[in-house]
PDB file of C-alpha atoms and ligand atoms in Angstrom:
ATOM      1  CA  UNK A   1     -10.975  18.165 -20.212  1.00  0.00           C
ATOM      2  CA  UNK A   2     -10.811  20.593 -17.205  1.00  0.00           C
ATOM      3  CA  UNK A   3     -12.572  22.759 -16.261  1.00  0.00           C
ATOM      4  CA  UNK A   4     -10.020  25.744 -16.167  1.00  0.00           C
ATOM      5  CA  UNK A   5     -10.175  26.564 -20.179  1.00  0.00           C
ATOM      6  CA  UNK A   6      -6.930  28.390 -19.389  1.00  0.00           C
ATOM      7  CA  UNK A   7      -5.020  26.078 -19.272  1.00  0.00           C
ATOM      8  CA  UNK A   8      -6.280  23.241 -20.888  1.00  0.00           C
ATOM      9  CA  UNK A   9      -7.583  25.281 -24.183  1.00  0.00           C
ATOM     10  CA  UNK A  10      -4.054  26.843 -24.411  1.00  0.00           C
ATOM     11  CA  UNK A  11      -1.926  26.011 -27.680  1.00  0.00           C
ATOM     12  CA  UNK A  12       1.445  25.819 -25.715  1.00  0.00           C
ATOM     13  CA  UNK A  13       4.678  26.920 -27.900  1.00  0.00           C
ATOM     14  CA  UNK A  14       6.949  23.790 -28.991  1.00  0.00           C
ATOM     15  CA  UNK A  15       4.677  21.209 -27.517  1.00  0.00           C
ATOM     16  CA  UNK A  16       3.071  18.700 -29.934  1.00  0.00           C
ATOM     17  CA  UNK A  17       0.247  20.183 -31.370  1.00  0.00           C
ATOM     18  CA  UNK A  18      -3.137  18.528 -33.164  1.00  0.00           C
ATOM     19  CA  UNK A  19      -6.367  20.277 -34.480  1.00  0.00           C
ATOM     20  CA  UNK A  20      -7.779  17.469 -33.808  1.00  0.00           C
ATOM     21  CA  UNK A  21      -7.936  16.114 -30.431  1.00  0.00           C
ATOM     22  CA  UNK A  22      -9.779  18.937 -29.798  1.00  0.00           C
ATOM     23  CA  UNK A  23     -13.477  18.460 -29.168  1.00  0.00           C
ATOM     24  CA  UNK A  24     -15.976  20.973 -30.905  1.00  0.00           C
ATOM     25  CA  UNK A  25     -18.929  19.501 -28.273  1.00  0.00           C
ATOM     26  CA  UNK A  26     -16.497  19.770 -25.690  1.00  0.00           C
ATOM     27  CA  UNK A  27     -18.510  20.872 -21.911  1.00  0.00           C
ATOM     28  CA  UNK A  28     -15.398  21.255 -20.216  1.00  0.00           C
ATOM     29  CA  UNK A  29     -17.014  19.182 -17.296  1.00  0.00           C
ATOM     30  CA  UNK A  30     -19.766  22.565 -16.867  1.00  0.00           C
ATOM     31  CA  UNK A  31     -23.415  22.025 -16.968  1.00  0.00           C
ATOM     32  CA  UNK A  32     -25.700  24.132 -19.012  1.00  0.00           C
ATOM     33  CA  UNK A  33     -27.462  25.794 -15.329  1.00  0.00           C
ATOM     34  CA  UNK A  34     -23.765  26.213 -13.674  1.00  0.00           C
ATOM     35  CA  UNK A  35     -22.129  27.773 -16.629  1.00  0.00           C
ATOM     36  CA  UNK A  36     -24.391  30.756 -16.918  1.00  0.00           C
ATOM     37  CA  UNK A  37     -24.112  31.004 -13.251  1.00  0.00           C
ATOM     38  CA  UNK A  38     -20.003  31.183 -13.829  1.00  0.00           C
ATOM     39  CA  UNK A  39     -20.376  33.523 -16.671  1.00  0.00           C
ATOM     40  CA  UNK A  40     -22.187  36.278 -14.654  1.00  0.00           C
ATOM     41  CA  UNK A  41     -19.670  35.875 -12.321  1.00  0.00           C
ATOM     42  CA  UNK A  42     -16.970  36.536 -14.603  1.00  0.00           C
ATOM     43  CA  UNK A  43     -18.310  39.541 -16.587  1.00  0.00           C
ATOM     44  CA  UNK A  44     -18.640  40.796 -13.457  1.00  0.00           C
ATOM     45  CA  UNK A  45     -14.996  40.665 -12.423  1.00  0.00           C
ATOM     46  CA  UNK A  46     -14.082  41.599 -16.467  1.00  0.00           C
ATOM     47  CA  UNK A  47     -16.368  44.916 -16.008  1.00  0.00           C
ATOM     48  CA  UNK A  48     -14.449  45.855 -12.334  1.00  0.00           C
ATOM     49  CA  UNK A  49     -10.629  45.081 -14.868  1.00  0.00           C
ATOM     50  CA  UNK A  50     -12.109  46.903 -17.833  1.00  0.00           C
ATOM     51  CA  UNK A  51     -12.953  50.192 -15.701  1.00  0.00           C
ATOM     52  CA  UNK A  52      -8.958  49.635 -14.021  1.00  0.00           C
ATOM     53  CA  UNK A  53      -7.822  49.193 -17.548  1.00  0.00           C
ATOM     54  CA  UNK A  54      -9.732  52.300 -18.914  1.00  0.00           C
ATOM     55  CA  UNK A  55      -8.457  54.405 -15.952  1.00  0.00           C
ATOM     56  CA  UNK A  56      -4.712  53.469 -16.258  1.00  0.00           C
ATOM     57  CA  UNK A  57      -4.945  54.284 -19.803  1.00  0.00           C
ATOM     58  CA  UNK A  58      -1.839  52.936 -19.956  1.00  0.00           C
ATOM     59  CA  UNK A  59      -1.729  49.253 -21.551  1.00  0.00           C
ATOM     60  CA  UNK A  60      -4.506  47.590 -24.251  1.00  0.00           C
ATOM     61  CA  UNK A  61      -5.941  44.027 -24.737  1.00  0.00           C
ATOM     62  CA  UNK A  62      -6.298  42.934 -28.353  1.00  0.00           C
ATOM     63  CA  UNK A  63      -8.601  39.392 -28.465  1.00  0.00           C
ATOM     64  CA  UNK A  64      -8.243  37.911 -31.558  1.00  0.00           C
ATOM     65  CA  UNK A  65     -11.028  35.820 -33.016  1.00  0.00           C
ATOM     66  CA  UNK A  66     -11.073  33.314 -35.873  1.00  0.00           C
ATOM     67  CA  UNK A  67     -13.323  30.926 -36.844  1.00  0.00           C
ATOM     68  CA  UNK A  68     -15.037  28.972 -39.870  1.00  0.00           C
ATOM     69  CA  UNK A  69     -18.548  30.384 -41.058  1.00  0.00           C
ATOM     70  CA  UNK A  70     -21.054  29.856 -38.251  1.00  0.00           C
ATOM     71  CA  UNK A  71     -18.355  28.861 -35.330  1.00  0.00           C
ATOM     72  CA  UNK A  72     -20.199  31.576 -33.435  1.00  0.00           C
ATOM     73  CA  UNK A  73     -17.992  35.005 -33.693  1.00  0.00           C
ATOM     74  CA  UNK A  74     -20.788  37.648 -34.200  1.00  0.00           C
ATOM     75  CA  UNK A  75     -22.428  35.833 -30.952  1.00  0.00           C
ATOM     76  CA  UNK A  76     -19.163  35.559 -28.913  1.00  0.00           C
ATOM     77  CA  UNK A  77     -19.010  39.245 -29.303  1.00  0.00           C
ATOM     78  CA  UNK A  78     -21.776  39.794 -28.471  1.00  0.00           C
ATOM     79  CA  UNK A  79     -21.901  38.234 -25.832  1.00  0.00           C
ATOM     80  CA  UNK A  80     -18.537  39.640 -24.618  1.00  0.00           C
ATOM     81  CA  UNK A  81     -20.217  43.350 -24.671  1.00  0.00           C
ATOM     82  CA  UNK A  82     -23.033  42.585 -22.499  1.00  0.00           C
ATOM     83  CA  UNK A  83     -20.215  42.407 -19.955  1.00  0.00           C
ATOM     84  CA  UNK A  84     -18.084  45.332 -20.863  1.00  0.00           C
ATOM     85  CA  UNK A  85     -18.430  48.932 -21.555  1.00  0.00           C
ATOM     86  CA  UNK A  86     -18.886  49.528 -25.142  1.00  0.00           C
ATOM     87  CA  UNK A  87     -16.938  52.868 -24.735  1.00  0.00           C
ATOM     88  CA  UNK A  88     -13.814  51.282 -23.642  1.00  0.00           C
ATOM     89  CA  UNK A  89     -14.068  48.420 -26.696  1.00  0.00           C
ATOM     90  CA  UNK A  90     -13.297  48.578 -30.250  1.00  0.00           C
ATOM     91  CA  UNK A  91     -14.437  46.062 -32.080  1.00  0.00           C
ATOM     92  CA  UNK A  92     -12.912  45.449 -36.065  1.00  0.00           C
ATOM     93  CA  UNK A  93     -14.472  42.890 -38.645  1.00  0.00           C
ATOM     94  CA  UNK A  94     -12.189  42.538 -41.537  1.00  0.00           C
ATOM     95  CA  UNK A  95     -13.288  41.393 -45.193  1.00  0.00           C
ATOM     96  CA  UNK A  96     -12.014  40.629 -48.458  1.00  0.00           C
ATOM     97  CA  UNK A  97      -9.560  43.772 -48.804  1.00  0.00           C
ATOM     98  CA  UNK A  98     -10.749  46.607 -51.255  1.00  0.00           C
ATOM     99  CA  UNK A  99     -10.134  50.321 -51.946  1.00  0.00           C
ATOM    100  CA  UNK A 100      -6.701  51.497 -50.268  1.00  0.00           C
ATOM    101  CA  UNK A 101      -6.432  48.101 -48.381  1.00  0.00           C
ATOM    102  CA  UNK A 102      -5.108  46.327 -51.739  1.00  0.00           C
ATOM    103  CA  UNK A 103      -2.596  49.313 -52.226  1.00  0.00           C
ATOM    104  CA  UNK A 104      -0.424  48.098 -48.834  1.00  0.00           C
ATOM    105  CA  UNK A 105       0.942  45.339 -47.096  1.00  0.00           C
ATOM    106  CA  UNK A 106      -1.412  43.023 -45.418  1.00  0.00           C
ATOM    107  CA  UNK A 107      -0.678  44.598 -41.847  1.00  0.00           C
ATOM    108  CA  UNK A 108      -1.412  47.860 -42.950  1.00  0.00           C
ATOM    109  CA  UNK A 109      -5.089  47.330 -42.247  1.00  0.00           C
ATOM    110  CA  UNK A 110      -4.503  45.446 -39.114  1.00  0.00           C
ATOM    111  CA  UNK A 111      -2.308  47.413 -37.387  1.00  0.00           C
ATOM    112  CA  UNK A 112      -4.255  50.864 -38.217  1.00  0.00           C
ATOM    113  CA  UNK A 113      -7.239  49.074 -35.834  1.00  0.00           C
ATOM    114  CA  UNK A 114      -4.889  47.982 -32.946  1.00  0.00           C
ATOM    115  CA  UNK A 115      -6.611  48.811 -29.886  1.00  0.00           C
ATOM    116  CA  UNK A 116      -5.103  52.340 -27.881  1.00  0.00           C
ATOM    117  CA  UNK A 117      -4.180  52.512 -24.758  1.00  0.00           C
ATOM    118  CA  UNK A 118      -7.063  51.915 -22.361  1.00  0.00           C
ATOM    119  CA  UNK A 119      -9.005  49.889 -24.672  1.00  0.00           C
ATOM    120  CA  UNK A 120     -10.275  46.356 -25.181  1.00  0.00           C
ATOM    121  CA  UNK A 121     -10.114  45.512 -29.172  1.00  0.00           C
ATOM    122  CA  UNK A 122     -11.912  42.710 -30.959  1.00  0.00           C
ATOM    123  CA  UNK A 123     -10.998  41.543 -34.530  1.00  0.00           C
ATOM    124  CA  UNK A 124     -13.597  39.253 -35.964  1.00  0.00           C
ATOM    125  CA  UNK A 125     -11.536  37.892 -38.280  1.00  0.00           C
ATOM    126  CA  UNK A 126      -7.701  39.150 -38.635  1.00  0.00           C
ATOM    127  CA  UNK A 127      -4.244  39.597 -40.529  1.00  0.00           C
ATOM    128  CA  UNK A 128      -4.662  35.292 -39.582  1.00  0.00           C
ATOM    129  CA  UNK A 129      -6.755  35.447 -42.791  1.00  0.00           C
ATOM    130  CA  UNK A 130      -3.766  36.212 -44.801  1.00  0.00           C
ATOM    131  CA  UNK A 131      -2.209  32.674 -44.023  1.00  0.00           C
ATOM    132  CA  UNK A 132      -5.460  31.111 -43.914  1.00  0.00           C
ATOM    133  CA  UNK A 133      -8.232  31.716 -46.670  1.00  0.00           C
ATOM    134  CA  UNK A 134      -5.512  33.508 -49.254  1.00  0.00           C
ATOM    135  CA  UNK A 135      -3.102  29.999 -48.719  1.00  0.00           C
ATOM    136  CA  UNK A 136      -5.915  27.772 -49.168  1.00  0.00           C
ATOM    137  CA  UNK A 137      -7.593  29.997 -52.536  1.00  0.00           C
ATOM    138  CA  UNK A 138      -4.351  30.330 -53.428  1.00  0.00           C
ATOM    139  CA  UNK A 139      -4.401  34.070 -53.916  1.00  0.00           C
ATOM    140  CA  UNK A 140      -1.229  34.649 -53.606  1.00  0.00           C
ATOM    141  CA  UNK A 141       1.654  32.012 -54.228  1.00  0.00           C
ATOM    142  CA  UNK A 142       2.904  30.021 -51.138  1.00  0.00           C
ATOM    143  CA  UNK A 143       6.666  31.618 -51.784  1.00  0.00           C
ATOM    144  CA  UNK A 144       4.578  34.597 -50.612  1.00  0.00           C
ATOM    145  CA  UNK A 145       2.100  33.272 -47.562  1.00  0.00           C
ATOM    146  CA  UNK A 146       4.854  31.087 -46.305  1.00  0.00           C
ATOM    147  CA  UNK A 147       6.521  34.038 -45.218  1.00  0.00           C
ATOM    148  CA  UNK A 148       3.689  35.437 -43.339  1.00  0.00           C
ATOM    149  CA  UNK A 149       4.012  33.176 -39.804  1.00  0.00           C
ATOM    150  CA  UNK A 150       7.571  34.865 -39.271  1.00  0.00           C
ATOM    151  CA  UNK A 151       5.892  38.523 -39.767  1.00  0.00           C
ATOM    152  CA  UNK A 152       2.906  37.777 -38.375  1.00  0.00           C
ATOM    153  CA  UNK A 153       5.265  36.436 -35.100  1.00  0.00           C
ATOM    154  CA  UNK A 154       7.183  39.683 -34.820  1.00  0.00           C
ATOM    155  CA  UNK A 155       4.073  41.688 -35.554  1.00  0.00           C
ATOM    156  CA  UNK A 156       2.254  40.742 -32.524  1.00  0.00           C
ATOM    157  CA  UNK A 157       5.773  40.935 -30.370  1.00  0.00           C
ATOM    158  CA  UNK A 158       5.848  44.709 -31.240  1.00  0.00           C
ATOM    159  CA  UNK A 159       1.961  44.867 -29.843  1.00  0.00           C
ATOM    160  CA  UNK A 160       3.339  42.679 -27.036  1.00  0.00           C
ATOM    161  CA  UNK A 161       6.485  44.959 -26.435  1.00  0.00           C
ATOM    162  CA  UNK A 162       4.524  47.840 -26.233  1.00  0.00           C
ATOM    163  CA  UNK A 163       2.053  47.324 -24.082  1.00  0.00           C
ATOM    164  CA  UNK A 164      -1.099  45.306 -25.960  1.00  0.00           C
ATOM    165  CA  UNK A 165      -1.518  41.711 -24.311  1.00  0.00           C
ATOM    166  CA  UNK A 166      -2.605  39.660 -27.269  1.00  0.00           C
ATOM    167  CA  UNK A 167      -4.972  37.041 -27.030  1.00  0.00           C
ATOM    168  CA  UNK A 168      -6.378  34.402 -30.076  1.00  0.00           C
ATOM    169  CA  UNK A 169      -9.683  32.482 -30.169  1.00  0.00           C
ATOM    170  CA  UNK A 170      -9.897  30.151 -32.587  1.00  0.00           C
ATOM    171  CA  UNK A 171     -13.864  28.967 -32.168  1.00  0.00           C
ATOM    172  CA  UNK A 172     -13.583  25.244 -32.672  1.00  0.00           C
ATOM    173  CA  UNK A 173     -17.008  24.621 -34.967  1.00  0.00           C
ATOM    174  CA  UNK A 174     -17.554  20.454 -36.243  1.00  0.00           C
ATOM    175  CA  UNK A 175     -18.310  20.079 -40.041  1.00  0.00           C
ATOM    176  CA  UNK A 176     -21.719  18.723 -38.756  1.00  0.00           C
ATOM    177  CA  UNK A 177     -22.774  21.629 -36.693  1.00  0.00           C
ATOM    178  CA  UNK A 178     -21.624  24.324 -39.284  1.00  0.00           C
ATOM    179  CA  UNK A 179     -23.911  22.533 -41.670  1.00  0.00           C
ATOM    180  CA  UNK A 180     -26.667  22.731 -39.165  1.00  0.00           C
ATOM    181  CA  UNK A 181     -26.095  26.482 -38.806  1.00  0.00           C
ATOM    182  CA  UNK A 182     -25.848  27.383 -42.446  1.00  0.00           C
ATOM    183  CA  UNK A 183     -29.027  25.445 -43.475  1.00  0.00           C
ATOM    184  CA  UNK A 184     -30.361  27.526 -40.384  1.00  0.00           C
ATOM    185  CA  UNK A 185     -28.746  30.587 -42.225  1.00  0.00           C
ATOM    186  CA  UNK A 186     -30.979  29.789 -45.336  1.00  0.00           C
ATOM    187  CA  UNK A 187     -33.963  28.644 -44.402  1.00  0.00           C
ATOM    188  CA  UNK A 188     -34.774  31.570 -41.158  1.00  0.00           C
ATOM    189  CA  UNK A 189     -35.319  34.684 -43.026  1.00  0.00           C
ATOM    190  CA  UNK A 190     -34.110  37.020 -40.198  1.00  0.00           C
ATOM    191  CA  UNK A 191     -30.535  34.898 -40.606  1.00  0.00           C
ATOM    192  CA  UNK A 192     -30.700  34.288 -44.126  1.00  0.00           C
ATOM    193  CA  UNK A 193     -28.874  37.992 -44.759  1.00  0.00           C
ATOM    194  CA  UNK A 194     -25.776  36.367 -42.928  1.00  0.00           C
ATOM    195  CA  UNK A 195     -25.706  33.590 -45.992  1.00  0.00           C
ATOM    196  CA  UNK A 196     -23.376  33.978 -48.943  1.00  0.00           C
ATOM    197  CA  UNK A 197     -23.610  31.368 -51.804  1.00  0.00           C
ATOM    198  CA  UNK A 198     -19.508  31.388 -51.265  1.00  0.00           C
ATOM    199  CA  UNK A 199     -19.646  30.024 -47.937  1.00  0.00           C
ATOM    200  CA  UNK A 200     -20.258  26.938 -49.282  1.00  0.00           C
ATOM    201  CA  UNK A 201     -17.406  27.024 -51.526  1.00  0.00           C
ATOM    202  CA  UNK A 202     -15.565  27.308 -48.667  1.00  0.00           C
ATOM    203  CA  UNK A 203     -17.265  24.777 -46.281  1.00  0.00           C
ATOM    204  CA  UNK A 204     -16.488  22.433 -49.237  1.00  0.00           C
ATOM    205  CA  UNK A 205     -12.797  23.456 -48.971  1.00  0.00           C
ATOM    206  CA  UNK A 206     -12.759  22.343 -45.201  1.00  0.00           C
ATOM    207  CA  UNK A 207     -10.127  19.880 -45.209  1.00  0.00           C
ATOM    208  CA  UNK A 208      -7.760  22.370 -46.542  1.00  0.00           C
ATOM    209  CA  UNK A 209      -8.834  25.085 -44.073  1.00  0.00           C
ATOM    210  CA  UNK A 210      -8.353  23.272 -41.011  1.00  0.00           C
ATOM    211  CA  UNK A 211      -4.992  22.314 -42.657  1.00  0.00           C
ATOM    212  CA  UNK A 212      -3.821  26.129 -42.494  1.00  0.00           C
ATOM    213  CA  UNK A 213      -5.610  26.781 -39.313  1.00  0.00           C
ATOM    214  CA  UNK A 214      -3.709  23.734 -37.843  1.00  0.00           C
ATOM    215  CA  UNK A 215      -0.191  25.419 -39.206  1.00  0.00           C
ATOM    216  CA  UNK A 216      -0.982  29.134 -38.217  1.00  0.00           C
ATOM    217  CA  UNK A 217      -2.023  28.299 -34.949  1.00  0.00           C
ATOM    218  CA  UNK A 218       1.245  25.810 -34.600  1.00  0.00           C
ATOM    219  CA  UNK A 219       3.400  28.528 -36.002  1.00  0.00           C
ATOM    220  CA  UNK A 220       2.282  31.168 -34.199  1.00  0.00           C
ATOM    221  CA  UNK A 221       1.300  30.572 -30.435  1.00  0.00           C
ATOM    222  CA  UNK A 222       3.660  32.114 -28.087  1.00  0.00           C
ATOM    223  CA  UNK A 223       4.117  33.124 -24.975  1.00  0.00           C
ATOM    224  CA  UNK A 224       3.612  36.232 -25.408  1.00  0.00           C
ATOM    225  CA  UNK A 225       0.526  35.926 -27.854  1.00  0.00           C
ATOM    226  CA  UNK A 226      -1.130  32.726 -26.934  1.00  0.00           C
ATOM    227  CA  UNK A 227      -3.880  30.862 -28.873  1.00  0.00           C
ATOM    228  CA  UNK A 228      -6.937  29.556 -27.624  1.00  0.00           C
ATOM    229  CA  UNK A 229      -8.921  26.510 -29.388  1.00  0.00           C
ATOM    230  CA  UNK A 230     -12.209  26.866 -28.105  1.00  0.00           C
ATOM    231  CA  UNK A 231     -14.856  24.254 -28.555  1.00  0.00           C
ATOM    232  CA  UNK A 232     -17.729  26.385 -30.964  1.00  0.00           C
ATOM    233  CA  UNK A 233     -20.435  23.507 -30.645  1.00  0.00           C
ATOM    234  CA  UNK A 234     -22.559  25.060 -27.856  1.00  0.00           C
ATOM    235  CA  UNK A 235     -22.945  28.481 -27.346  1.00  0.00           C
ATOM    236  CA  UNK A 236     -22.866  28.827 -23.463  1.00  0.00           C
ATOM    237  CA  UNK A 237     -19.540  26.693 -23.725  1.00  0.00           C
ATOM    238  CA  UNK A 238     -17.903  29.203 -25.829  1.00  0.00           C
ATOM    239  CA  UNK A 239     -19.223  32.319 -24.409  1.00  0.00           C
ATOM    240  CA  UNK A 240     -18.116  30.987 -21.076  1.00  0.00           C
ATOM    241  CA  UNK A 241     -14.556  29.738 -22.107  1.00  0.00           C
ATOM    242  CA  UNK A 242     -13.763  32.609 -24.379  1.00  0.00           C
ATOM    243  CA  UNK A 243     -14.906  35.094 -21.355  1.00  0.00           C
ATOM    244  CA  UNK A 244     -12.523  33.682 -19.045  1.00  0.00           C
ATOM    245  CA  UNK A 245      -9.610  33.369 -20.994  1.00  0.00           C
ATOM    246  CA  UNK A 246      -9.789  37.231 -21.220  1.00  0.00           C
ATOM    247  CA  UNK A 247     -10.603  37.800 -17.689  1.00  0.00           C
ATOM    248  CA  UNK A 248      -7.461  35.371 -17.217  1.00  0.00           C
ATOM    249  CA  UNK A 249      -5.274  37.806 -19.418  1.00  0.00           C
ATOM    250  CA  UNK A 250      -7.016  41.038 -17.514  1.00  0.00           C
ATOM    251  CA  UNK A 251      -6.060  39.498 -13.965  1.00  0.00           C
ATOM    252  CA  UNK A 252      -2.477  38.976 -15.072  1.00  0.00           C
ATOM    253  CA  UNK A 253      -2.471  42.139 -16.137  1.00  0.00           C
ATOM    254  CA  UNK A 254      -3.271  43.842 -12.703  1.00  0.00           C
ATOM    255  CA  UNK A 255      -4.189  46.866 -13.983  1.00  0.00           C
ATOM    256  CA  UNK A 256      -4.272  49.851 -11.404  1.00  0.00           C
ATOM    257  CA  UNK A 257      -6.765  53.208 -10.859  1.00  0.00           C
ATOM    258  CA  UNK A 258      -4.288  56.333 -11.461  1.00  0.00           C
ATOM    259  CA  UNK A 259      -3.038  57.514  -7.950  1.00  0.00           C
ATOM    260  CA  UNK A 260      -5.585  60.604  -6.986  1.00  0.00           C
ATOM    261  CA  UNK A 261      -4.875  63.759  -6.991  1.00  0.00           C
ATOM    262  CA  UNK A 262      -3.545  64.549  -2.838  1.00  0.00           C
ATOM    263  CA  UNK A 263      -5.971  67.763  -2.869  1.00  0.00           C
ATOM    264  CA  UNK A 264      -8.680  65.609  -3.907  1.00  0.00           C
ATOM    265  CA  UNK A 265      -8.561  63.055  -1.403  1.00  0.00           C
ATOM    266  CA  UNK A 266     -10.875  63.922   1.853  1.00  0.00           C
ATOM    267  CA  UNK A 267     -12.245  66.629  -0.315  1.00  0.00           C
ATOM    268  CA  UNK A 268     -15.968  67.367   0.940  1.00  0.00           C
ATOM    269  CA  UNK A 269     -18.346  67.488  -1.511  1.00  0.00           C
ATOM    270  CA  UNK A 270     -20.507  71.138  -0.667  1.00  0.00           C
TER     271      UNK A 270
HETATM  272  P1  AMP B 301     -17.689  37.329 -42.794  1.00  0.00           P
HETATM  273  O1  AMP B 301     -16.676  37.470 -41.688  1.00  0.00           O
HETATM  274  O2  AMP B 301     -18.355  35.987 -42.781  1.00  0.00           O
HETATM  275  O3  AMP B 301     -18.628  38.464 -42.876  1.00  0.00           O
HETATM  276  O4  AMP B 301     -16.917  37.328 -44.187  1.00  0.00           O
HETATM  277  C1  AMP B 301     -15.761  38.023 -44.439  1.00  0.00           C
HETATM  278  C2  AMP B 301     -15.086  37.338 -45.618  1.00  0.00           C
HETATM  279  O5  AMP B 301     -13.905  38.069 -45.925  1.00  0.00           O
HETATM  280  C3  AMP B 301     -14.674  35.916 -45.327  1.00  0.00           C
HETATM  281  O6  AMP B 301     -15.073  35.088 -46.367  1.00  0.00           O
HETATM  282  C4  AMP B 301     -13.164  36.005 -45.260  1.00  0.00           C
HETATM  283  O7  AMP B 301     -12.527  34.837 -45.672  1.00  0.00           O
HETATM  284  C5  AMP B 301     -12.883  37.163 -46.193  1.00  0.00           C
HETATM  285  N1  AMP B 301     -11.578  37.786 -45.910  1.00  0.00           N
HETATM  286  C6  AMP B 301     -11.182  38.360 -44.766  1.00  0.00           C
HETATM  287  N2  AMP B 301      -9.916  38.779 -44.853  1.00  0.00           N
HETATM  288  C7  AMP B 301      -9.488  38.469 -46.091  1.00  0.00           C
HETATM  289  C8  AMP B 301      -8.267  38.651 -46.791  1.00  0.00           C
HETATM  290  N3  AMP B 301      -7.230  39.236 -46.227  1.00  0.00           N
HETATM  291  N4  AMP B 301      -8.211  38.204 -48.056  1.00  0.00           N
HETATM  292  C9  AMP B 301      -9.263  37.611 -48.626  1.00  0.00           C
HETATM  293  N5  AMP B 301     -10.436  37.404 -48.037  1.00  0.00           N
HETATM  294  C10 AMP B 301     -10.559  37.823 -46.777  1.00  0.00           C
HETATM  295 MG1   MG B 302     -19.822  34.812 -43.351  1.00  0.00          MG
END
């Protein structure tokens, strides 16, 4: 694999597309050493783009992040803000839906957190759940979740349209390592709060989750709102690869300081 996760971590619309020739262990030819070496250097371009984007208050960035249990999104973002300022960043975890959630659509909730203009957003987890852990529990019927790519689709096109790039993570954990990390979850007492006796009915439903991951990230990679499989194995790997795919988006993006005001420039300072 290269090393540019750009490119060759990208789900690419209408080309073949398999789950599984992607590798969870992946390095993407890095070393341990030179990776944290590249990551500094990245957070410190992201934190120069964040303050542009923040200025401009103009445009937003909404990363998308879905996983398994234990793929690593709670440390991806936090990794991601020990490179950007918290002020500028809104970051939305999204549960089973209760209270006036169950009352609406399954955007409602979704769209209600978009990031403003200015702003970096994180969703851990997303309105991807809707296709993904309600298909394979069957909570609602599949004449109902079927439905969901197309309006999930023109959902992130309005974002798009109107000024949010949109950017999707899916962390790439193996079967072996997630049972590594939730056996970790249960036996460390300062992780064990993390463990829910249901995450092992759905570790046990794997096969039929990476089914509907494999579909809603077929379905649903565009140009406009890419997806990202990034390998989940090692840590550094994904903090590094997710990190650059959103500096990638953020350079694109070439987001510019507001002109000064003319009486303040060569203003002296008394
Ligand atoms: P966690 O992110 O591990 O704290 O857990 C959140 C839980 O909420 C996961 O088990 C998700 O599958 C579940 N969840 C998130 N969104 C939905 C949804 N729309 N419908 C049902 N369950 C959901
Ligand atoms: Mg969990």
């Amino acid at each position: 694999m290269s090393k540019d996760p750009t490119r060759s971590l990208l789900v690419r619309q209408g080309a073949p597309f398999s789950l599984k020739k992607y590798d969870p262990a992946d390095t993407l030819g890095w070393e341990k050493e030179g990776a944290k070496a590249e990551l500094e250097k990245v957070k410190a371009r992201l934190d120069v783009l964040q303050q542009r984007l923040f200025a401009e208050e103009r445009r937003s960035v909404l990363l998308v992040l879905q996983a398994m249990d234990a793929a690593g999104k709670d440390g991806t973002i936090r990794n991601m803000l020990s490179g950007l300022n918290p002020a500028g960043v809104r970051v939305t975890g999204f549960g089973v839906p209760g209270g006036p959630e169950t009352q609406h659509d399954y955007l409602w909730r979704v769209h209600a957190a978009a990031p403003g203009k200015g702003e970096i957003g994180i969703f851990n987890r997303s309105h991807y759940e809707d296709v993904l852990v309600v298909r394979v529990k069957e909570f609602v019927p599949k004449s109902v979740w079927s439905k969901r790519y197309d309006h999930i689709n023109a959902f992130e096109r309005l974002l798009t349209d109107e000024g949010t790039t949109v950017v999707k993570v899916f962390l790439n954990v193996s079967n072996e390592k997630q049972r590594e990390r939730l056996q970790e979850r249960v036996d460390d007492p300062e992780k064990r709060w993390k463990f829910r006796a249901g995450d092992l009915d759905d570790r046990a439903l794997w096969p039929k989750f990476q089914a509907a991951y494999h579909d809603a990230i077929k379905r649903t990679s565009t140009a406009a709102a890419p997806w990202y499989v990034v390998p989940a194995d090692r840590n550094w790997v994904r903090n590094l690869a997710v990190a650059t795919i959103l500096l990638h988006h953020l350079e694109a993006m070439q987001p510019k300081l507001p002109d000064p005001d003319p009486s303040v420039v060569g203003c002296v300072v008394e």
